CSV table of C-alpha atoms in Angstrom, one decimal:
chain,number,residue,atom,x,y,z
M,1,UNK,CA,0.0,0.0,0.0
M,2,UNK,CA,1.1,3.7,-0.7
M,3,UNK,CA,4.0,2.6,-3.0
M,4,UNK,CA,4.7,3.5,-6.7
M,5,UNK,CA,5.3,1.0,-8.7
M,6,UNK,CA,9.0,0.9,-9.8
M,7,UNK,CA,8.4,0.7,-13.4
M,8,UNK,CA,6.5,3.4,-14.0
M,9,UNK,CA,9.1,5.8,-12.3
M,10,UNK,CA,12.6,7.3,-14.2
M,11,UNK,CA,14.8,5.1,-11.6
M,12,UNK,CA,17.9,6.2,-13.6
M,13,UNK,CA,16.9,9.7,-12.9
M,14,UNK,CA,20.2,11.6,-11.9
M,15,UNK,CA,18.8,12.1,-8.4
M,16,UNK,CA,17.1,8.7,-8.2
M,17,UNK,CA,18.0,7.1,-4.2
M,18,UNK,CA,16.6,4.8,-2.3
M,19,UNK,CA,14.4,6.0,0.6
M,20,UNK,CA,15.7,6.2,3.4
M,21,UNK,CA,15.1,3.3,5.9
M,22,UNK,CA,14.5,1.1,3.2
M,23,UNK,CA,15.7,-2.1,2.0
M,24,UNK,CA,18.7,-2.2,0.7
M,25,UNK,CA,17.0,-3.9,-2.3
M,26,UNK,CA,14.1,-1.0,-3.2
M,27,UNK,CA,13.8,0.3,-6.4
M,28,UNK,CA,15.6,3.8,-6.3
M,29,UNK,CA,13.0,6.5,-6.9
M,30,UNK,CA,13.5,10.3,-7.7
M,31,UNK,CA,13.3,12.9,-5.5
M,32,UNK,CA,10.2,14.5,-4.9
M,33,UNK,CA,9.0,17.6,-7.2
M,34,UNK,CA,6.7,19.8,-7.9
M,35,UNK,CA,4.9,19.3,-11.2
M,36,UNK,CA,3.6,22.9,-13.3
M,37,UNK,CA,1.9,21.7,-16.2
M,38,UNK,CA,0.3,24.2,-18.4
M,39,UNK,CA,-2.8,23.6,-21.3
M,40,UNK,CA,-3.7,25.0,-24.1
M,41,UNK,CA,-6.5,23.8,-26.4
M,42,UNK,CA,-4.6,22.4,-28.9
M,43,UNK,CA,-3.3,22.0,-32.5
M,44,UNK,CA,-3.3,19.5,-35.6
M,45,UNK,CA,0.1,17.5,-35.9
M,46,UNK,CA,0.2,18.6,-39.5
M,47,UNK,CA,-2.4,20.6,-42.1
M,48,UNK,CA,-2.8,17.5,-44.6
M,49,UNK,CA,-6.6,16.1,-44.7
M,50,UNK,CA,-5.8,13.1,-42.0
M,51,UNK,CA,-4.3,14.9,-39.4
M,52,UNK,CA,-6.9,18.0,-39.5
M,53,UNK,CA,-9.7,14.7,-39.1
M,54,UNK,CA,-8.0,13.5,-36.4
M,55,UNK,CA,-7.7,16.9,-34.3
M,56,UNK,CA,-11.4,18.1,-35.3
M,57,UNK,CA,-12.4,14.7,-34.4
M,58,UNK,CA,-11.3,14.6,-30.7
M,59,UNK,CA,-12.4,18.4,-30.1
M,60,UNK,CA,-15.5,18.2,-31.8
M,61,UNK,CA,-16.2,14.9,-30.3
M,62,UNK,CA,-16.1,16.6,-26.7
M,63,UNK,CA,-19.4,17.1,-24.7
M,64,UNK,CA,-18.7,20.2,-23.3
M,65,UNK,CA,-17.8,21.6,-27.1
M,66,UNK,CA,-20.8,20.4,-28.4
M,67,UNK,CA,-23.4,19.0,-25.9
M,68,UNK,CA,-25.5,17.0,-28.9
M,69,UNK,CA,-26.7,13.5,-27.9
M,70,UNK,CA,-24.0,11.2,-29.2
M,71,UNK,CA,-26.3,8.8,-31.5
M,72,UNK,CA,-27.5,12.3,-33.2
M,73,UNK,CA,-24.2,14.5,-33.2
M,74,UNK,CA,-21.8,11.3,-34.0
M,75,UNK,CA,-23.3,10.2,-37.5
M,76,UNK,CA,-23.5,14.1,-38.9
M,77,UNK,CA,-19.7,14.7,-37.3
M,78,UNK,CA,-18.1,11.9,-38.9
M,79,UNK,CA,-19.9,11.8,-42.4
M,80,UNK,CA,-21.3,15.9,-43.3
M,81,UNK,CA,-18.7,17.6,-40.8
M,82,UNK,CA,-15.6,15.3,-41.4
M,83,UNK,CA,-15.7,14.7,-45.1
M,84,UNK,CA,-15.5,18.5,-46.0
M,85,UNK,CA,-13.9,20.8,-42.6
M,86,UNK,CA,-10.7,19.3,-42.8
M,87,UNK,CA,-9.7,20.3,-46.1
M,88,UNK,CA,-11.4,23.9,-45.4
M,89,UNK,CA,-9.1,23.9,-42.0
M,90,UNK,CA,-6.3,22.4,-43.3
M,91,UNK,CA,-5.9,25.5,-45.7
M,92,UNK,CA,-6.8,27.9,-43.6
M,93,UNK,CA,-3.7,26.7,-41.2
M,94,UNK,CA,-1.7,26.8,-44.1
M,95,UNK,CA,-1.6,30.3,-44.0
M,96,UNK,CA,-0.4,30.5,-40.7
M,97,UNK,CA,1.9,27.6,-40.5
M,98,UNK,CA,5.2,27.8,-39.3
M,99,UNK,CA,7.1,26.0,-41.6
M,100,UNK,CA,10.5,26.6,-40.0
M,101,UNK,CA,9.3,24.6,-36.8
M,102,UNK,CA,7.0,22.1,-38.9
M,103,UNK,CA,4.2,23.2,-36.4
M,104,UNK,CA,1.2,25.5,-35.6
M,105,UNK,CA,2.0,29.5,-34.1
M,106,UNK,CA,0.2,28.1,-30.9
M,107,UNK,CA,2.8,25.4,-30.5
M,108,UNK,CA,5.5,27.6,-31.1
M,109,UNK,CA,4.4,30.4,-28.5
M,110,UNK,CA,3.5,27.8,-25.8
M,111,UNK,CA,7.0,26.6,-26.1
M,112,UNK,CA,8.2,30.3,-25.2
M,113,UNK,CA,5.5,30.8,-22.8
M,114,UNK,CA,6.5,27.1,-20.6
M,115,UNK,CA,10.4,28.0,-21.2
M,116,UNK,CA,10.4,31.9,-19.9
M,117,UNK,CA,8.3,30.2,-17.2
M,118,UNK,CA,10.2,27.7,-16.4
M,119,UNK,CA,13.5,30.3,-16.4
M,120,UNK,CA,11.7,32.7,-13.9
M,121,UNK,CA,10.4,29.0,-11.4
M,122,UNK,CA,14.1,28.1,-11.6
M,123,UNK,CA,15.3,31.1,-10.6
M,124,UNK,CA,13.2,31.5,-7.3
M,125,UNK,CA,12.8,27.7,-6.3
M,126,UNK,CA,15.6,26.2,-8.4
M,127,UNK,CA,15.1,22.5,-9.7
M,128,UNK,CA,12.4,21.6,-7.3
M,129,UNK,CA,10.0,22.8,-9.7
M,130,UNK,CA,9.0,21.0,-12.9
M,131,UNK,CA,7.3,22.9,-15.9
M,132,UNK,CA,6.1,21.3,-19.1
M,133,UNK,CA,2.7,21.7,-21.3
M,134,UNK,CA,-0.1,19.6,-22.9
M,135,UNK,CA,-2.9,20.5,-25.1
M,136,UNK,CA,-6.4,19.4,-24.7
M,137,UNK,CA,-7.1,18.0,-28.1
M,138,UNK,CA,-3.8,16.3,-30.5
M,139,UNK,CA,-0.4,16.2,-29.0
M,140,UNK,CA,1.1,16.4,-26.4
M,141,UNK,CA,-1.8,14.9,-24.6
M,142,UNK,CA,-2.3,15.7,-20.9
M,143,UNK,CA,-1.8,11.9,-20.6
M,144,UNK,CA,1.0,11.7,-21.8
M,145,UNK,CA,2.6,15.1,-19.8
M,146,UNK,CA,0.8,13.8,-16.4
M,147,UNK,CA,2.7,10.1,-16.9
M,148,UNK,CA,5.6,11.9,-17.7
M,149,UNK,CA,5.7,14.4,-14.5
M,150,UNK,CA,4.5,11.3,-12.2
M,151,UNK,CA,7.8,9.4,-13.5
M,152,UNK,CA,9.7,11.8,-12.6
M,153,UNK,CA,9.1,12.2,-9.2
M,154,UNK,CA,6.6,15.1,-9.2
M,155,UNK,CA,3.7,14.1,-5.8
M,156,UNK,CA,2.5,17.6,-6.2
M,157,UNK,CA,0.9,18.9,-9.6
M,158,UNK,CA,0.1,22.3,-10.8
M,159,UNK,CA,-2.5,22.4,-13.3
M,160,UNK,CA,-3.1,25.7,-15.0
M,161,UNK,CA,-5.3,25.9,-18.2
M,162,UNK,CA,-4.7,29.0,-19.8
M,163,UNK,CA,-7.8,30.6,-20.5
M,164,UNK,CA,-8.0,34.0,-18.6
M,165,UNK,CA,-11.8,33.7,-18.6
M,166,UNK,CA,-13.7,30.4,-17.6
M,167,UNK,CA,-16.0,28.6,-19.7
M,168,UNK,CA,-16.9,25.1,-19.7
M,169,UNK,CA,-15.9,24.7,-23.1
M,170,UNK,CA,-12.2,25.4,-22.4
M,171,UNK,CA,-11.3,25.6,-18.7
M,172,UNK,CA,-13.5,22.4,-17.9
M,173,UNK,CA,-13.0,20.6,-20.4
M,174,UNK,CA,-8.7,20.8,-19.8
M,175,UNK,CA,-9.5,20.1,-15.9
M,176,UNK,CA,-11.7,17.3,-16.8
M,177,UNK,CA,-8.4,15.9,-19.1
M,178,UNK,CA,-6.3,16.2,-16.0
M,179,UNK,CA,-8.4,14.4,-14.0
M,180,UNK,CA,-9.0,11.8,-16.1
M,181,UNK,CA,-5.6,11.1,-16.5
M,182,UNK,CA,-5.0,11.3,-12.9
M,183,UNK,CA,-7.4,8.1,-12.6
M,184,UNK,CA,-4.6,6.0,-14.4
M,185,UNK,CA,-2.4,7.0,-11.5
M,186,UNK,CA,-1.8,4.3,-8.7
M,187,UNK,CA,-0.4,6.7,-6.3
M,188,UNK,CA,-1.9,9.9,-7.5
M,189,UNK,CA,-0.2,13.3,-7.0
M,190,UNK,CA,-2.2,16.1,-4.6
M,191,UNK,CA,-3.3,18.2,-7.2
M,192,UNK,CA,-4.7,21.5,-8.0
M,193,UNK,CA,-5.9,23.7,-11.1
M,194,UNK,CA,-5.2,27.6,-11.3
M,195,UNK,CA,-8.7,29.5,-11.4
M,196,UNK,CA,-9.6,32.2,-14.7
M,197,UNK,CA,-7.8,35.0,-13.9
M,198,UNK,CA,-9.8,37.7,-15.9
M,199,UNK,CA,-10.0,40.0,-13.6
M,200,UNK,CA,-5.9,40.3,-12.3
M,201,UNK,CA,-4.4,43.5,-12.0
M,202,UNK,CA,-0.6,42.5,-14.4
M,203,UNK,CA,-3.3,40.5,-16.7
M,204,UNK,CA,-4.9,43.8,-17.5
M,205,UNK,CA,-2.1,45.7,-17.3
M,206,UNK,CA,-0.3,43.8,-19.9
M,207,UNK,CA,-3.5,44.0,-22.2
M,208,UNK,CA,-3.2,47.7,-22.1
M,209,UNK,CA,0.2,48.2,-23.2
M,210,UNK,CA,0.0,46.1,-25.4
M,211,UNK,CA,-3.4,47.6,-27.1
M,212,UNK,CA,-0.7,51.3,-26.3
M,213,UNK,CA,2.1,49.9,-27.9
M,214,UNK,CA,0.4,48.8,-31.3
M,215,UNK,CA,-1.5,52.1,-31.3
M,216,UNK,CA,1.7,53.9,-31.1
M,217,UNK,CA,3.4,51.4,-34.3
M,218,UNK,CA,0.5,52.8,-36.1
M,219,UNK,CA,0.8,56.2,-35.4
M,220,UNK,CA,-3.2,57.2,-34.9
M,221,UNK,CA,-5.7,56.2,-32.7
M,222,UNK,CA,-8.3,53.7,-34.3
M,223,UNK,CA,-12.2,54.9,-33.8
M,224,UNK,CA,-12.9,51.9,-31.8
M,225,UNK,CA,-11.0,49.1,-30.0
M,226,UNK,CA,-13.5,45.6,-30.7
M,227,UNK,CA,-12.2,43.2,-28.2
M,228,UNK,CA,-13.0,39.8,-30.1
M,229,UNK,CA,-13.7,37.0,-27.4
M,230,UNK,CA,-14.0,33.4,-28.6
M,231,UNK,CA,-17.9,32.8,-28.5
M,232,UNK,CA,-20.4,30.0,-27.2
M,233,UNK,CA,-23.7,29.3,-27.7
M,234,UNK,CA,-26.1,31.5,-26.0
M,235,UNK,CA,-27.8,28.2,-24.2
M,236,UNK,CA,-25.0,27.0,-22.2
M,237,UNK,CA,-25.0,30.5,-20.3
M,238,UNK,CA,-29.3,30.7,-19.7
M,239,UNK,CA,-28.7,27.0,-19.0
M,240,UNK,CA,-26.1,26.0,-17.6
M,241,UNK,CA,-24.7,29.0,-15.5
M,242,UNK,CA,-21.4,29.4,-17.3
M,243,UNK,CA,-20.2,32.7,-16.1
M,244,UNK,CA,-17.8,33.1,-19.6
M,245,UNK,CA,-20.0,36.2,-20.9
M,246,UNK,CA,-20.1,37.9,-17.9
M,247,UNK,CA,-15.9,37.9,-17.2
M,248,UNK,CA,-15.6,38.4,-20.6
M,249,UNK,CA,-17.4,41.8,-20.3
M,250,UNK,CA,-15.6,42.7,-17.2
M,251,UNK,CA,-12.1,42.3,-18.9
M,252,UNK,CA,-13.3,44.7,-21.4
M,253,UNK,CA,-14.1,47.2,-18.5
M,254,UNK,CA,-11.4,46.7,-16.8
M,255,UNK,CA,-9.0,47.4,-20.0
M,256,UNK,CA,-11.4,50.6,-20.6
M,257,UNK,CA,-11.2,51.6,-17.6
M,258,UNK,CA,-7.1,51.8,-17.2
M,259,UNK,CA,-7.0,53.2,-20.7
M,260,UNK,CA,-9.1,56.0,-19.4
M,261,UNK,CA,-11.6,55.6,-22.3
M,262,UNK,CA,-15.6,55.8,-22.5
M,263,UNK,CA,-17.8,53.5,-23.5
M,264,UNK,CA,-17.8,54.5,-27.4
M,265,UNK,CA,-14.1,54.1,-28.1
M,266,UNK,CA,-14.3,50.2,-26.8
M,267,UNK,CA,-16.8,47.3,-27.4
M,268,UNK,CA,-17.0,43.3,-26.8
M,269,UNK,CA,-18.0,41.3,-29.0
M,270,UNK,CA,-17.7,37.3,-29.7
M,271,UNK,CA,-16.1,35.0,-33.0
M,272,UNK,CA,-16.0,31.6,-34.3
M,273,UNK,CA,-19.8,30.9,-34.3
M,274,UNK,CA,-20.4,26.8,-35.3
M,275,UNK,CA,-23.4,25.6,-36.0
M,276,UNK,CA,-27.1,26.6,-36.2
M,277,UNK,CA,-27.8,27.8,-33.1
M,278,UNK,CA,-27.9,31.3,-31.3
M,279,UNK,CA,-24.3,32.2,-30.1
M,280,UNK,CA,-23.5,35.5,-28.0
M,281,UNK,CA,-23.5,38.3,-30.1
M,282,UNK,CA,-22.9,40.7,-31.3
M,283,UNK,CA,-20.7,38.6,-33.6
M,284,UNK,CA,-17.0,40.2,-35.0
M,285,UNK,CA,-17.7,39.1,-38.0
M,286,UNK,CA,-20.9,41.4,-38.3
M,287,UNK,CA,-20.2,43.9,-36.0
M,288,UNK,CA,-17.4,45.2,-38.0
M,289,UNK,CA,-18.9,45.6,-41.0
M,290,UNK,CA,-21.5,47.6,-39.0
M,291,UNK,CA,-18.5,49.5,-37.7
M,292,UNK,CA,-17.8,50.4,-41.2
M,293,UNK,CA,-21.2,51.5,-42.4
M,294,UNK,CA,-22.1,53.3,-39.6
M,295,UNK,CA,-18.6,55.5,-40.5
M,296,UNK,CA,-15.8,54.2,-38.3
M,297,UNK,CA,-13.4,53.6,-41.2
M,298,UNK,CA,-10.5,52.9,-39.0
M,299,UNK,CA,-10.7,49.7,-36.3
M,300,UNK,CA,-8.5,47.9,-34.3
M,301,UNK,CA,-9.0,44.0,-32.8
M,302,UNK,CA,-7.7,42.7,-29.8
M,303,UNK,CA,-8.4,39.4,-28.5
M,304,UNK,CA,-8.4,39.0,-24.7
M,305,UNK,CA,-9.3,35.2,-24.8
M,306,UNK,CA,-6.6,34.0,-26.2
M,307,UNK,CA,-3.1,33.2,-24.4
M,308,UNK,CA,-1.1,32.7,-27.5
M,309,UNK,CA,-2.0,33.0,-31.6
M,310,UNK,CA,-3.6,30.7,-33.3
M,311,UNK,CA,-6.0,29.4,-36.0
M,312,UNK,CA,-8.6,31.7,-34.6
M,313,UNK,CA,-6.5,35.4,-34.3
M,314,UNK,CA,-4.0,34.7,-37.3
M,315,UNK,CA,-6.6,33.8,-39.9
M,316,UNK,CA,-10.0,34.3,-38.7
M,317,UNK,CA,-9.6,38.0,-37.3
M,318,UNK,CA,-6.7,39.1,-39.2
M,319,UNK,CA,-8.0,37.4,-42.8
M,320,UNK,CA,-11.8,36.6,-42.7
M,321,UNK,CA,-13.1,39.1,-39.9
M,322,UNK,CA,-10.7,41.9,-41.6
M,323,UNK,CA,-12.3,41.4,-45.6
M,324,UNK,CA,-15.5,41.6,-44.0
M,325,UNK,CA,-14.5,44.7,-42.5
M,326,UNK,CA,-13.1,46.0,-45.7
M,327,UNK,CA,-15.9,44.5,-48.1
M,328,UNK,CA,-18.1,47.1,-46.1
M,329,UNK,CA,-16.3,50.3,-46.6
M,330,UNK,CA,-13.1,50.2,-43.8
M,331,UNK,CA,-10.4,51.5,-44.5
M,332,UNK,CA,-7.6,50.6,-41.8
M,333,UNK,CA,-7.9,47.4,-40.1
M,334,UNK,CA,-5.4,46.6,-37.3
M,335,UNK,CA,-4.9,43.6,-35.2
M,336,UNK,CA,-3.4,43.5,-32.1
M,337,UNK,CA,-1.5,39.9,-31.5
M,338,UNK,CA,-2.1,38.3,-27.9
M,339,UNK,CA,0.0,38.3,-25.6
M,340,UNK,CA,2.1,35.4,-26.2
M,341,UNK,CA,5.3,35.5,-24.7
M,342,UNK,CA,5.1,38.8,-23.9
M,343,UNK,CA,7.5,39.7,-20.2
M,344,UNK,CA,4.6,41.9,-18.3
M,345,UNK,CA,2.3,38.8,-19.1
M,346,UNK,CA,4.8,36.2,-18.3
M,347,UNK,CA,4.8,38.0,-14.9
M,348,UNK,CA,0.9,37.7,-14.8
M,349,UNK,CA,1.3,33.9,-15.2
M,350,UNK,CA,4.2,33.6,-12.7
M,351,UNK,CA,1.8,35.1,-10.5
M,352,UNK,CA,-0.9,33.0,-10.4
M,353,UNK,CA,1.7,29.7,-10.0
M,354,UNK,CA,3.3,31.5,-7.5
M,355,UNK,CA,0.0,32.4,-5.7
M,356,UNK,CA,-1.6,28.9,-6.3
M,357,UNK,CA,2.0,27.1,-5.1
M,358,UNK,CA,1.2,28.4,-1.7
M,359,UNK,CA,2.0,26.2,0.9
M,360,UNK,CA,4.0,24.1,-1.1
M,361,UNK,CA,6.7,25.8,-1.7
């Protein structure tokens, strides 16, 4: 009882001993760590037809994505959805792919997010501390990350899903993962997750210079900010509770608010509508067109959402969501990239794993 088995930890770990006061002949295990593993939602291994199946597969295949009874939802995903998205996706993350690397923007800037993370960790708690990264859907898996960590001596794990607002649809769905794959474990680590953090001070502040740094590149001030937040259906809010809409509102004020602008030079609205349902609106996609015929030739686009560029920012709001600004009469469209690896919101993220390691280290 309360023992690992041997095989399933690195026993030729560098620091791999046998505990003390036991037989000579135990297993040697590592020492004992602290695990930080950090999600994102995920990426396709490649952009050719099989791979883009594969990844809208698994995410369109999750319940809290899309909460359609299996024996109706399964048949039109696999045959309608399947035989014709991937090739539509695929493209579309051809535009964006970085070729260099052989892999998606949002794998490229969650590798420099974990690795200036794991640099500041190291240099306040030295090698105690752990840091690595899964995505929810494709590779690496949480699985595969939580196996990993576990073999390597981690008891305590960090889980921090990096969605600054919650929603069932991304937050959940990545604790769900973890916990799932902490049912594999024999001698599970104490865990925890790191909460949304919408509403934190460096968070916000980090927002702001960024939305002040790209307005200074540019060189005038757009006549409205439109702070693109992923969307959801309107039903899983009046249903279910989520509170997504409502942090995604306060973000905006918050940002508004330090800017020191009113109400007219800054608006929320929500993208990447899927199916035939009511989403939360207003949607980009209109709403900037609107923005165009109503006379505000100049706009810029920030996405608050989103931790890191991907599919969504790269080529929906800085290809599709811009032509439909244009086709309507605008003039000068500008987007404003995420965060990313960005110092003042590395800091923000060092702050909530500092704040949420409290009491073990």
């Amino acid at each position: 009882m309360g023992q690992m088995k041997p095989s399933r930890l690195n026993t030729d770990a560098a620091d791999a001993t046998c505990p003390a006061h036991a037989p000579k002949d135990h297993a040697k295990i590592p020492s004992e760590k602290i695990g930080v593993l950090l999600s994102n939602l995920g990426t396709p291994d490649a952009t050719d037809y099989w791979s883009m199946r594969r990844y809208l597969s698994e995410f369109l295949s999750d319940k809290r994505v899309i909460d359609y009874p299996r024996w109706k939802w399964q048949p039109i995903l696999q045959g309608i959805v399947l035989s014709i998205r991937p090739f539509k996706s695929g493209a579309a993350y051809k535009t964006i792919w970085n070729n260099e690397a052989n892999e998606s923007p949002l794998m490229t800037i969650t590798k420099d997010q974990v690795a200036a993370i794991e640099k500041g960790l190291k240099a306040e708690f030295g090698d105690r501390i752990m840091v690595d990264y899964c995505m929810r859907y494709g590779n690496p898996s949480t699985k595969s990350k939580v196996e990993k960590l576990v073999a390597e001596g981690c008891t305590k794990i960090l889980f921090f899903p990096l969605y600054p607002q919650y929603a069932g649809a991304t937050t959940a769905t990545a604790n769900d993962e973890f916990f799932r794959a902490l049912m594999d474990e024999n001698w599970q680590p104490a865990s925890r997750t790191v909460p949304p953090y919408f509403d934190d001070p460096t968070y916000v502040e980090a927002l702001a210079q960024s939305v002040e740094r790209a307005y200074a590149a540019a060189g005038k001030k757009p006549d409205i900010l439109i702070c693109s937040y992923h969307g959801l259906p309107e039903r899983y809010l009046k249903e279910g509770g989520d509170p997504y809409h409502c942090q995604c509102q306060k973000t905006t004020r918050l940002l508004k608010e330090r800017l020191g602008w009113d109400d007219t030079q800054i608006m929320t609205t929500f993208q990447s509508k899927f199916g035939p349902e009511e989403w939360l609106q207003p949607y980009t996609v209109e709403e900037v067109a609107r923005q165009a015929e109503k006379g505000n030739k100049s706009i810029a686009v920030c996405a608050p959402a989103f931790s890191a560029d991907c599919i969504e920012t790269l080529e929906e709001i800085n290809e599709e969501i811009k032509e439909s600004f244009e086709h309507a009469g605008g003039e000068d469209f500008l987007y404003i990239p995420c965060l990313n690896a960005d110092p003042l919101h590395i800091e923000a993220l060092l702050g909530q794993i500092k704040r949420n390691l409290s009491g073990w280290v």
